[in-house]
Amino acid sequence: MLTGTFDLPGGLTLRPARTSDTAFLRELYAATRSDLGLLPEAEFAASLIDLQFNAQTEGYGRDFPDAMHFIIGLHQDRIGRLILDFSIGRVHVVDLSLIPAARGQGHGASLLRAMQRTAERVAAPVMLAVDRGNAGARELYVRLGFRSEGARGDFHEALVWWPPAVEARA
């Protein structure tokens, strides 16, 4: 089990998520669902966000039982989460979420480049899915060399990045 903190460029850190992070993770999820925050009744919106957060958590646990859950830090502050699954010969970025104040600062790109370096060392692709409505995230992934593998369900697109040495052999 991973218990330490991993230092990354730009003051970023990764540490294993703990039970004490649950409230932060709920707030982070809510910040990614601005669509639900537009509902006219605040109490109903909050209830729906809680239900969706619980469903997402259960779904990730069911679909990626061996995934590693990390809290992303920046100079001692929690700014996001990263869920990684290495179980099927790939570096699968299950979820990468940042608080609104940390978006657009290059932190996501730094984390993805770290995943690409890891993938190069283990000669495996980096896989992820992007919400089709999230043009900013998709643009970032394409800029980092990810290519489309087609639709993944009704709302997502599967993307993959291959280490150059592995791609040359294919």
Coordinates of N, CA, C and O in Angstrom, one line a residue:
M1 N 0.8 -1.2 0.0 CA 0.0 0.0 0.0 C 0.9 1.2 0.0 O 1.9 1.3 0.7
L2 N 0.5 2.2 -0.8 CA 1.2 3.5 -0.9 C 0.8 4.4 0.3 O -0.4 4.6 0.5
T3 N 1.8 4.9 1.0 CA 1.4 5.7 2.2 C 2.1 7.0 2.2 O 1.7 7.9 2.9
G4 N 3.1 7.2 1.3 CA 3.9 8.4 1.3 C 3.3 9.5 0.4 O 2.2 9.3 -0.2
T5 N 4.0 10.6 0.3 CA 3.6 11.7 -0.6 C 4.6 11.7 -1.7 O 5.8 11.6 -1.5
F6 N 4.1 11.9 -2.9 CA 5.0 12.0 -4.1 C 5.0 13.5 -4.5 O 4.0 14.1 -4.8
D7 N 6.3 14.0 -4.7 CA 6.4 15.4 -5.1 C 6.5 15.4 -6.6 O 7.2 14.6 -7.2
L8 N 5.9 16.4 -7.2 CA 5.8 16.6 -8.7 C 6.3 18.0 -9.0 O 6.3 18.8 -8.1
P9 N 6.5 18.3 -10.2 CA 7.0 19.7 -10.6 C 5.9 20.7 -10.2 O 4.7 20.4 -10.1
G10 N 6.4 21.9 -10.0 CA 5.5 23.0 -9.7 C 4.9 23.1 -8.3 O 3.8 23.7 -8.1
G11 N 5.4 22.3 -7.4 CA 4.9 22.3 -6.0 C 3.7 21.3 -5.9 O 3.1 21.3 -4.8
L12 N 3.4 20.6 -6.9 CA 2.3 19.6 -6.8 C 2.8 18.4 -6.0 O 3.9 18.0 -6.1
T13 N 1.8 17.7 -5.3 CA 2.1 16.5 -4.6 C 0.9 15.6 -4.8 O -0.2 16.0 -5.1
L14 N 1.2 14.3 -4.7 CA 0.2 13.3 -4.7 C 0.3 12.5 -3.4 O 1.4 12.1 -3.0
R15 N -0.8 12.2 -2.8 CA -0.8 11.3 -1.6 C -2.0 10.5 -1.6 O -3.0 10.9 -2.2
P16 N -2.0 9.3 -1.1 CA -3.1 8.4 -1.1 C -4.3 9.1 -0.4 O -4.1 9.8 0.6
A17 N -5.5 9.0 -0.9 CA -6.7 9.5 -0.3 C -7.0 8.8 1.0 O -6.8 7.6 1.1
R18 N -7.6 9.5 1.9 CA -8.0 8.9 3.2 C -9.5 9.2 3.4 O -10.1 10.0 2.8
T19 N -10.0 8.4 4.3 CA -11.4 8.6 4.7 C -11.7 10.0 5.1 O -12.8 10.6 4.8
S20 N -10.7 10.7 5.7 CA -10.9 12.1 6.2 C -11.0 13.1 5.0 O -11.4 14.2 5.2
D21 N -10.8 12.6 3.8 CA -10.9 13.5 2.6 C -12.3 13.4 2.0 O -12.5 14.1 1.0
T22 N -13.2 12.7 2.5 CA -14.5 12.5 1.9 C -15.3 13.8 1.7 O -15.8 14.1 0.6
A23 N -15.3 14.7 2.7 CA -16.0 16.0 2.6 C -15.3 16.8 1.4 O -16.1 17.4 0.6
F24 N -14.0 16.8 1.4 CA -13.4 17.5 0.3 C -13.7 17.0 -1.1 O -14.0 17.7 -2.0
L25 N -13.8 15.6 -1.2 CA -14.1 15.0 -2.4 C -15.5 15.3 -2.9 O -15.8 15.5 -4.0
R26 N -16.5 15.4 -1.9 CA -17.8 15.8 -2.2 C -17.9 17.2 -2.7 O -18.6 17.5 -3.7
E27 N -17.2 18.1 -2.1 CA -17.1 19.5 -2.6 C -16.5 19.6 -3.9 O -17.0 20.3 -4.8
L28 N -15.5 18.8 -4.2 CA -14.8 18.8 -5.5 C -15.8 18.3 -6.5 O -15.9 18.9 -7.6
Y29 N -16.5 17.2 -6.2 CA -17.4 16.7 -7.2 C -18.5 17.8 -7.5 O -18.8 18.0 -8.7
A30 N -19.0 18.4 -6.5 CA -20.0 19.4 -6.7 C -19.5 20.6 -7.6 O -20.2 21.1 -8.4
A31 N -18.2 20.9 -7.4 CA -17.6 21.9 -8.2 C -17.5 21.5 -9.7 O -17.4 22.4 -10.6
T32 N -17.5 20.2 -10.0 CA -17.4 19.8 -11.4 C -18.8 19.7 -12.0 O -19.0 19.4 -13.2
R33 N -19.9 19.8 -11.2 CA -21.2 19.7 -11.6 C -22.0 21.0 -11.6 O -23.0 21.1 -10.9
S34 N -21.4 22.0 -12.2 CA -22.1 23.3 -12.2 C -23.5 23.3 -12.8 O -24.4 24.0 -12.5
D35 N -23.7 22.3 -13.7 CA -25.0 22.1 -14.3 C -26.1 21.8 -13.3 O -27.2 22.3 -13.4
L36 N -25.8 21.0 -12.3 CA -26.7 20.7 -11.3 C -26.9 21.9 -10.3 O -28.0 22.0 -9.7
G37 N -25.9 22.7 -10.2 CA -26.1 23.9 -9.3 C -27.0 24.9 -9.9 O -27.4 25.8 -9.2
L38 N -27.4 24.8 -11.2 CA -28.3 25.7 -11.8 C -29.8 25.4 -11.5 O -30.6 26.2 -11.9
L39 N -30.0 24.2 -10.9 CA -31.4 23.9 -10.6 C -32.0 24.9 -9.6 O -31.3 25.4 -8.7
P40 N -33.3 25.3 -9.8 CA -33.9 26.4 -9.0 C -33.9 26.1 -7.5 O -33.9 27.1 -6.7
E41 N -34.1 24.9 -7.1 CA -34.2 24.6 -5.7 C -32.9 24.1 -5.1 O -32.5 23.0 -5.5
A42 N -32.2 24.9 -4.3 CA -30.9 24.6 -3.8 C -30.8 23.3 -3.1 O -29.9 22.5 -3.2
E43 N -31.8 23.0 -2.2 CA -31.8 21.8 -1.4 C -31.9 20.5 -2.3 O -31.2 19.5 -2.1
F44 N -32.8 20.6 -3.3 CA -32.9 19.5 -4.3 C -31.6 19.3 -5.1 O -31.1 18.2 -5.3
A45 N -31.0 20.4 -5.5 CA -29.7 20.3 -6.2 C -28.6 19.7 -5.4 O -27.9 18.8 -5.8
A46 N -28.5 20.1 -4.1 CA -27.5 19.5 -3.2 C -27.8 18.0 -3.0 O -26.9 17.2 -3.0
S47 N -29.1 17.6 -2.9 CA -29.4 16.2 -2.7 C -29.0 15.4 -4.0 O -28.5 14.3 -3.9
L48 N -29.3 16.0 -5.1 CA -29.0 15.3 -6.4 C -27.4 15.2 -6.5 O -26.9 14.1 -7.0
I49 N -26.7 16.2 -6.2 CA -25.3 16.2 -6.2 C -24.7 15.1 -5.3 O -23.8 14.3 -5.7
D50 N -25.3 14.9 -4.1 CA -24.9 13.9 -3.2 C -25.2 12.5 -3.8 O -24.3 11.6 -3.7
L51 N -26.3 12.3 -4.4 CA -26.7 11.0 -5.0 C -25.7 10.7 -6.1 O -25.2 9.6 -6.3
Q52 N -25.4 11.7 -7.0 CA -24.5 11.5 -8.1 C -23.1 11.2 -7.6 O -22.4 10.3 -8.2
F53 N -22.6 11.9 -6.6 CA -21.3 11.6 -6.0 C -21.2 10.2 -5.5 O -20.3 9.5 -5.8
N54 N -22.3 9.7 -4.8 CA -22.3 8.4 -4.2 C -22.3 7.4 -5.4 O -21.6 6.3 -5.3
A55 N -23.1 7.6 -6.4 CA -23.1 6.7 -7.6 C -21.8 6.6 -8.3 O -21.4 5.6 -8.7
Q56 N -21.1 7.8 -8.4 CA -19.8 7.8 -9.1 C -18.8 7.0 -8.2 O -18.1 6.2 -8.8
T57 N -18.8 7.2 -6.9 CA -17.9 6.5 -6.0 C -18.1 5.0 -6.1 O -17.2 4.2 -6.2
E58 N -19.4 4.6 -6.1 CA -19.7 3.2 -6.2 C -19.3 2.6 -7.5 O -18.8 1.5 -7.6
G59 N -19.6 3.4 -8.6 CA -19.3 2.9 -9.9 C -17.8 2.7 -10.1 O -17.3 1.7 -10.7
Y60 N -17.0 3.7 -9.7 CA -15.5 3.6 -9.8 C -15.0 2.4 -9.0 O -14.2 1.6 -9.4
G61 N -15.6 2.1 -7.8 CA -15.2 1.0 -7.0 C -15.5 -0.3 -7.7 O -14.7 -1.3 -7.6
R62 N -16.7 -0.4 -8.3 CA -17.1 -1.6 -9.0 C -16.3 -1.8 -10.3 O -15.8 -2.9 -10.6
D63 N -16.1 -0.7 -11.1 CA -15.4 -0.9 -12.4 C -13.9 -0.9 -12.3 O -13.3 -1.4 -13.2
F64 N -13.4 -0.3 -11.3 CA -11.9 -0.2 -11.1 C -11.5 -0.6 -9.7 O -11.0 0.2 -8.9
P65 N -11.7 -1.9 -9.3 CA -11.5 -2.3 -7.9 C -10.0 -2.2 -7.5 O -9.8 -2.1 -6.3
D66 N -9.1 -2.2 -8.4 CA -7.7 -2.1 -8.1 C -7.1 -0.7 -8.2 O -5.9 -0.5 -8.1
A67 N -7.9 0.3 -8.5 CA -7.5 1.6 -8.7 C -6.9 2.3 -7.5 O -7.2 1.9 -6.4
M68 N -5.9 3.2 -7.7 CA -5.3 3.9 -6.6 C -5.9 5.3 -6.6 O -6.1 6.0 -7.7
H69 N -6.3 5.8 -5.4 CA -7.0 7.1 -5.3 C -6.0 8.0 -4.6 O -5.6 7.7 -3.5
F70 N -5.8 9.1 -5.2 CA -4.8 10.1 -4.7 C -5.5 11.5 -4.5 O -6.4 11.8 -5.2
I71 N -5.0 12.2 -3.6 CA -5.3 13.6 -3.4 C -4.2 14.4 -4.0 O -3.0 14.2 -3.7
I72 N -4.5 15.4 -4.8 CA -3.6 16.3 -5.4 C -3.4 17.5 -4.5 O -4.4 18.1 -4.1
G73 N -2.2 17.8 -4.2 CA -1.9 18.9 -3.3 C -1.1 20.0 -4.1 O -0.4 19.7 -5.0
L74 N -1.2 21.2 -3.6 CA -0.3 22.3 -4.1 C 0.1 23.1 -2.8 O -0.8 23.7 -2.2
H75 N 1.4 23.0 -2.5 CA 1.9 23.8 -1.3 C 1.0 23.6 -0.1 O 0.5 24.5 0.5
Q76 N 0.7 22.3 0.2 CA 0.0 21.9 1.4 C -1.5 22.1 1.3 O -2.3 21.8 2.3
D77 N -2.1 22.6 0.2 CA -3.5 22.7 0.0 C -4.0 21.6 -0.9 O -3.3 21.3 -1.9
R78 N -5.2 21.0 -0.6 CA -5.8 20.0 -1.5 C -6.4 20.8 -2.6 O -7.2 21.7 -2.4
I79 N -6.0 20.4 -3.8 CA -6.6 21.0 -5.0 C -7.3 20.1 -6.0 O -7.9 20.5 -7.0
G80 N -7.3 18.8 -5.7 CA -8.0 17.9 -6.6 C -7.7 16.4 -6.2 O -7.2 16.1 -5.1
R81 N -8.2 15.6 -7.2 CA -8.0 14.1 -7.0 C -7.6 13.5 -8.3 O -7.9 14.0 -9.4
L82 N -6.9 12.4 -8.2 CA -6.5 11.6 -9.3 C -6.7 10.1 -9.0 O -6.3 9.7 -7.9
I83 N -7.4 9.5 -9.8 CA -7.7 8.0 -9.7 C -7.0 7.3 -10.8 O -7.3 7.6 -12.0
L84 N -6.1 6.4 -10.5 CA -5.3 5.7 -11.5 C -5.5 4.2 -11.4 O -5.6 3.6 -10.3
D85 N -5.6 3.5 -12.5 CA -5.8 2.0 -12.6 C -4.7 1.5 -13.5 O -4.6 1.9 -14.7
F86 N -3.8 0.6 -13.0 CA -2.8 0.0 -13.8 C -3.0 -1.5 -14.0 O -2.2 -2.2 -14.4
S87 N -4.3 -1.9 -13.8 CA -4.5 -3.4 -13.8 C -4.6 -4.1 -15.1 O -4.5 -5.3 -15.1
I88 N -4.7 -3.4 -16.2 CA -4.8 -4.1 -17.5 C -3.7 -3.7 -18.5 O -4.0 -3.4 -19.6
G89 N -2.5 -3.6 -18.0 CA -1.4 -3.3 -18.9 C -1.5 -1.9 -19.5 O -1.0 -1.6 -20.6
R90 N -2.0 -1.0 -18.8 CA -2.2 0.4 -19.2 C -2.1 1.3 -18.0 O -2.4 0.9 -16.9
V91 N -1.9 2.6 -18.2 CA -2.0 3.6 -17.2 C -3.4 4.3 -17.5 O -3.5 5.0 -18.4
H92 N -4.4 3.9 -16.8 CA -5.7 4.4 -17.0 C -6.0 5.5 -16.0 O -6.1 5.3 -14.8
V93 N -6.2 6.7 -16.5 CA -6.6 7.9 -15.7 C -8.1 7.8 -15.6 O -8.9 8.2 -16.5
V94 N -8.6 7.2 -14.5 CA -10.0 7.1 -14.3 C -10.7 8.4 -14.0 O -11.7 8.7 -14.5
D95 N -10.0 9.2 -13.2 CA -10.6 10.6 -12.9 C -9.5 11.5 -12.5 O -8.5 11.1 -11.8
L96 N -9.5 12.7 -13.1 CA -8.6 13.8 -12.8 C -9.5 15.0 -12.6 O -10.1 15.5 -13.6
S97 N -9.6 15.5 -11.4 CA -10.5 16.6 -11.1 C -9.7 17.6 -10.3 O -9.0 17.3 -9.3
L98 N -9.9 18.9 -10.6 CA -9.3 20.0 -9.9 C -10.4 21.0 -9.4 O -11.4 21.2 -10.1
I99 N -10.1 21.6 -8.3 CA -11.0 22.7 -7.8 C -11.0 23.8 -8.8 O -10.0 24.0 -9.5
P100 N -12.0 24.6 -8.9 CA -12.1 25.7 -9.9 C -10.9 26.6 -9.8 O -10.4 27.0 -10.9
A101 N -10.4 27.0 -8.7 CA -9.3 27.9 -8.6 C -8.0 27.3 -9.1 O -7.1 28.1 -9.5
A102 N -7.9 26.0 -9.2 CA -6.7 25.4 -9.7 C -6.7 25.1 -11.2 O -5.7 24.7 -11.8
R103 N -7.9 25.3 -11.8 CA -8.0 25.0 -13.3 C -7.3 26.0 -14.1 O -7.3 27.2 -13.7
G104 N -6.8 25.6 -15.2 CA -6.2 26.6 -16.2 C -4.9 27.1 -15.7 O -4.4 28.1 -16.3
Q105 N -4.3 26.5 -14.7 CA -3.0 26.9 -14.2 C -1.8 26.0 -14.7 O -0.7 26.2 -14.3
G106 N -2.1 24.9 -15.5 CA -1.1 24.0 -15.9 C -0.9 22.8 -15.1 O -0.1 21.9 -15.4
H107 N -1.7 22.7 -14.0 CA -1.6 21.6 -13.1 C -2.0 20.2 -13.7 O -1.4 19.2 -13.5
G108 N -3.1 20.3 -14.4 CA -3.6 19.1 -15.1 C -2.6 18.6 -16.1 O -2.3 17.4 -16.2
A109 N -2.0 19.5 -16.9 CA -1.0 19.1 -17.9 C 0.3 18.5 -17.2 O 0.8 17.5 -17.6
S110 N 0.7 19.1 -16.1 CA 1.8 18.6 -15.3 C 1.5 17.1 -14.8 O 2.4 16.3 -15.0
L111 N 0.3 16.9 -14.3 CA 0.0 15.6 -13.9 C -0.1 14.6 -15.0 O 0.4 13.4 -14.9
L112 N -0.6 15.0 -16.1 CA -0.7 14.1 -17.3 C 0.7 13.8 -17.9 O 1.0 12.7 -18.3
R113 N 1.6 14.8 -17.9 CA 2.9 14.5 -18.4 C 3.6 13.5 -17.4 O 4.4 12.7 -17.9
A114 N 3.4 13.6 -16.1 CA 3.9 12.6 -15.2 C 3.4 11.2 -15.5 O 4.1 10.3 -15.4
M115 N 2.1 11.1 -15.8 CA 1.5 9.8 -16.2 C 2.2 9.3 -17.5 O 2.4 8.1 -17.7
Q116 N 2.4 10.2 -18.4 CA 3.1 9.8 -19.7 C 4.5 9.3 -19.4 O 4.9 8.3 -20.0
R117 N 5.2 10.0 -18.5 CA 6.6 9.5 -18.2 C 6.5 8.1 -17.5 O 7.3 7.2 -17.8
T118 N 5.5 7.9 -16.7 CA 5.3 6.6 -16.0 C 5.0 5.6 -17.1 O 5.6 4.5 -17.1
A119 N 4.1 5.9 -18.0 CA 3.8 5.0 -19.1 C 5.0 4.6 -20.0 O 5.1 3.5 -20.4
E120 N 5.9 5.6 -20.2 CA 7.1 5.3 -21.0 C 7.9 4.2 -20.2 O 8.5 3.3 -20.8
R121 N 8.0 4.4 -18.9 CA 8.9 3.4 -18.1 C 8.3 2.0 -18.1 O 9.0 1.1 -18.1
V122 N 7.0 1.9 -18.2 CA 6.4 0.6 -18.1 C 5.9 0.1 -19.5 O 5.3 -0.9 -19.6
A123 N 6.2 0.9 -20.6 CA 5.9 0.6 -22.0 C 4.4 0.3 -22.1 O 4.0 -0.8 -22.6
A124 N 3.5 1.2 -21.6 CA 2.1 1.0 -21.7 C 1.4 2.3 -22.1 O 2.0 3.4 -21.9
P125 N 0.3 2.2 -22.7 CA -0.4 3.4 -23.1 C -1.1 4.1 -21.9 O -1.4 3.5 -20.9
V126 N -1.4 5.4 -22.1 CA -2.2 6.2 -21.1 C -3.6 6.3 -21.7 O -3.7 6.7 -22.8
M127 N -4.6 5.9 -21.0 CA -5.9 5.9 -21.4 C -6.8 6.8 -20.5 O -6.5 6.8 -19.3
L128 N -7.8 7.4 -21.1 CA -8.7 8.2 -20.3 C -10.0 8.5 -21.2 O -10.0 8.1 -22.4
A129 N -11.0 9.0 -20.5 CA -12.2 9.4 -21.2 C -12.5 10.8 -20.9 O -12.3 11.3 -19.8
V130 N -13.0 11.5 -21.9 CA -13.3 12.9 -21.7 C -14.8 13.1 -22.1 O -15.3 12.5 -23.0
D131 N -15.5 14.0 -21.2 CA -16.8 14.3 -21.5 C -16.9 15.1 -22.8 O -16.1 16.0 -23.0
R132 N -17.7 14.7 -23.7 CA -17.8 15.4 -25.0 C -18.1 16.9 -24.9 O -17.7 17.6 -25.8
G133 N -18.7 17.3 -23.9 CA -19.0 18.7 -23.7 C -17.9 19.5 -23.1 O -18.0 20.7 -22.9
N134 N -16.8 18.9 -22.7 CA -15.7 19.5 -22.1 C -14.6 19.8 -23.1 O -13.5 19.1 -23.1
A135 N -14.8 20.9 -23.9 CA -13.9 21.2 -25.0 C -12.5 21.6 -24.4 O -11.5 21.2 -25.1
G136 N -12.4 22.3 -23.3 CA -11.1 22.6 -22.7 C -10.3 21.5 -22.4 O -9.1 21.4 -22.7
A137 N -10.9 20.5 -21.7 CA -10.1 19.3 -21.4 C -9.7 18.5 -22.6 O -8.5 18.1 -22.7
R138 N -10.6 18.4 -23.6 CA -10.2 17.7 -24.8 C -9.1 18.3 -25.5 O -8.1 17.7 -26.0
E139 N -9.1 19.7 -25.6 CA -8.0 20.4 -26.2 C -6.7 20.2 -25.5 O -5.6 20.0 -26.2
L140 N -6.7 20.1 -24.2 CA -5.5 19.8 -23.4 C -5.0 18.4 -23.8 O -3.8 18.3 -24.1
Y141 N -5.8 17.4 -23.8 CA -5.4 16.1 -24.1 C -4.8 16.0 -25.5 O -3.8 15.3 -25.7
V142 N -5.4 16.6 -26.4 CA -4.9 16.6 -27.8 C -3.6 17.3 -27.9 O -2.6 16.8 -28.5
R143 N -3.4 18.4 -27.2 CA -2.2 19.1 -27.2 C -1.0 18.2 -26.6 O 0.1 18.3 -27.0
L144 N -1.4 17.3 -25.7 CA -0.4 16.4 -25.1 C -0.2 15.1 -25.9 O 0.5 14.2 -25.4
G145 N -0.8 15.0 -27.0 CA -0.6 13.9 -27.9 C -1.6 12.8 -27.8 O -1.4 11.7 -28.4
F146 N -2.7 13.0 -27.1 CA -3.7 11.9 -27.0 C -4.5 11.9 -28.3 O -4.8 12.9 -28.9
R147 N -4.9 10.7 -28.7 CA -5.8 10.5 -29.9 C -7.0 9.8 -29.6 O -7.1 9.0 -28.7
S148 N -8.1 10.1 -30.4 CA -9.4 9.5 -30.1 C -9.4 8.0 -30.5 O -8.8 7.6 -31.5
E149 N -10.1 7.3 -29.6 CA -10.3 5.9 -29.9 C -11.8 5.7 -30.1 O -12.3 4.6 -30.1
G150 N -12.6 6.8 -30.2 CA -14.0 6.7 -30.5 C -14.9 6.9 -29.3 O -14.4 7.2 -28.2
A151 N -16.1 6.8 -29.5 CA -17.1 7.0 -28.4 C -17.0 6.0 -27.3 O -16.7 4.8 -27.5
R152 N -17.3 6.4 -26.1 CA -17.3 5.6 -24.9 C -18.6 5.9 -24.2 O -18.7 6.8 -23.4
G153 N -19.7 5.2 -24.6 CA -21.0 5.5 -24.1 C -21.6 6.7 -24.8 O -21.1 7.1 -25.8
D154 N -22.6 7.2 -24.2 CA -23.3 8.3 -24.8 C -22.7 9.7 -24.7 O -22.9 10.6 -25.4
F155 N -21.9 9.9 -23.6 CA -21.4 11.2 -23.3 C -19.9 11.4 -23.3 O -19.4 12.5 -23.1
H156 N -19.1 10.3 -23.5 CA -17.7 10.4 -23.4 C -17.0 9.9 -24.7 O -17.5 9.1 -25.4
E157 N -15.7 10.4 -24.8 CA -14.9 9.9 -25.9 C -13.6 9.3 -25.2 O -13.1 9.9 -24.3
A158 N -13.2 8.1 -25.7 CA -12.0 7.5 -25.2 C -10.8 8.1 -25.9 O -10.8 8.2 -27.2
L159 N -9.8 8.4 -25.2 CA -8.5 8.9 -25.7 C -7.4 8.1 -25.3 O -7.4 7.5 -24.2
V160 N -6.3 8.0 -26.1 CA -5.1 7.2 -25.7 C -3.9 7.9 -26.2 O -3.9 8.6 -27.2
W161 N -2.9 7.7 -25.4 CA -1.5 8.2 -25.7 C -0.6 7.1 -25.6 O -0.6 6.3 -24.6
W162 N 0.2 6.9 -26.7 CA 1.2 5.8 -26.7 C 2.6 6.3 -26.6 O 2.9 7.3 -27.2
P163 N 3.4 5.7 -25.7 CA 4.8 6.1 -25.6 C 5.4 5.9 -27.0 O 5.1 4.9 -27.7
P164 N 6.2 6.8 -27.5 CA 6.8 6.7 -28.8 C 7.5 5.4 -29.1 O 7.4 4.8 -30.2
A165 N 8.2 4.8 -28.1 CA 8.9 3.6 -28.4 C 8.0 2.4 -28.6 O 8.2 1.5 -29.4
V166 N 6.9 2.4 -27.9 CA 5.8 1.4 -28.0 C 5.1 1.5 -29.4 O 4.9 0.6 -30.1
E167 N 4.8 2.8 -29.7 CA 4.1 3.1 -30.9 C 4.9 2.7 -32.2 O 4.4 2.2 -33.2
A168 N 6.2 2.9 -32.1 CA 7.1 2.6 -33.2 C 7.1 1.1 -33.5 O 7.3 0.6 -34.6
R169 N 6.9 0.2 -32.4 CA 6.9 -1.2 -32.6 C 5.6 -1.7 -33.2 O 5.6 -2.8 -33.7
A170 N 4.6 -0.9 -33.1 CA 3.2 -1.4 -33.5 C 3.1 -1.3 -35.0 O 3.8 -0.8 -35.8

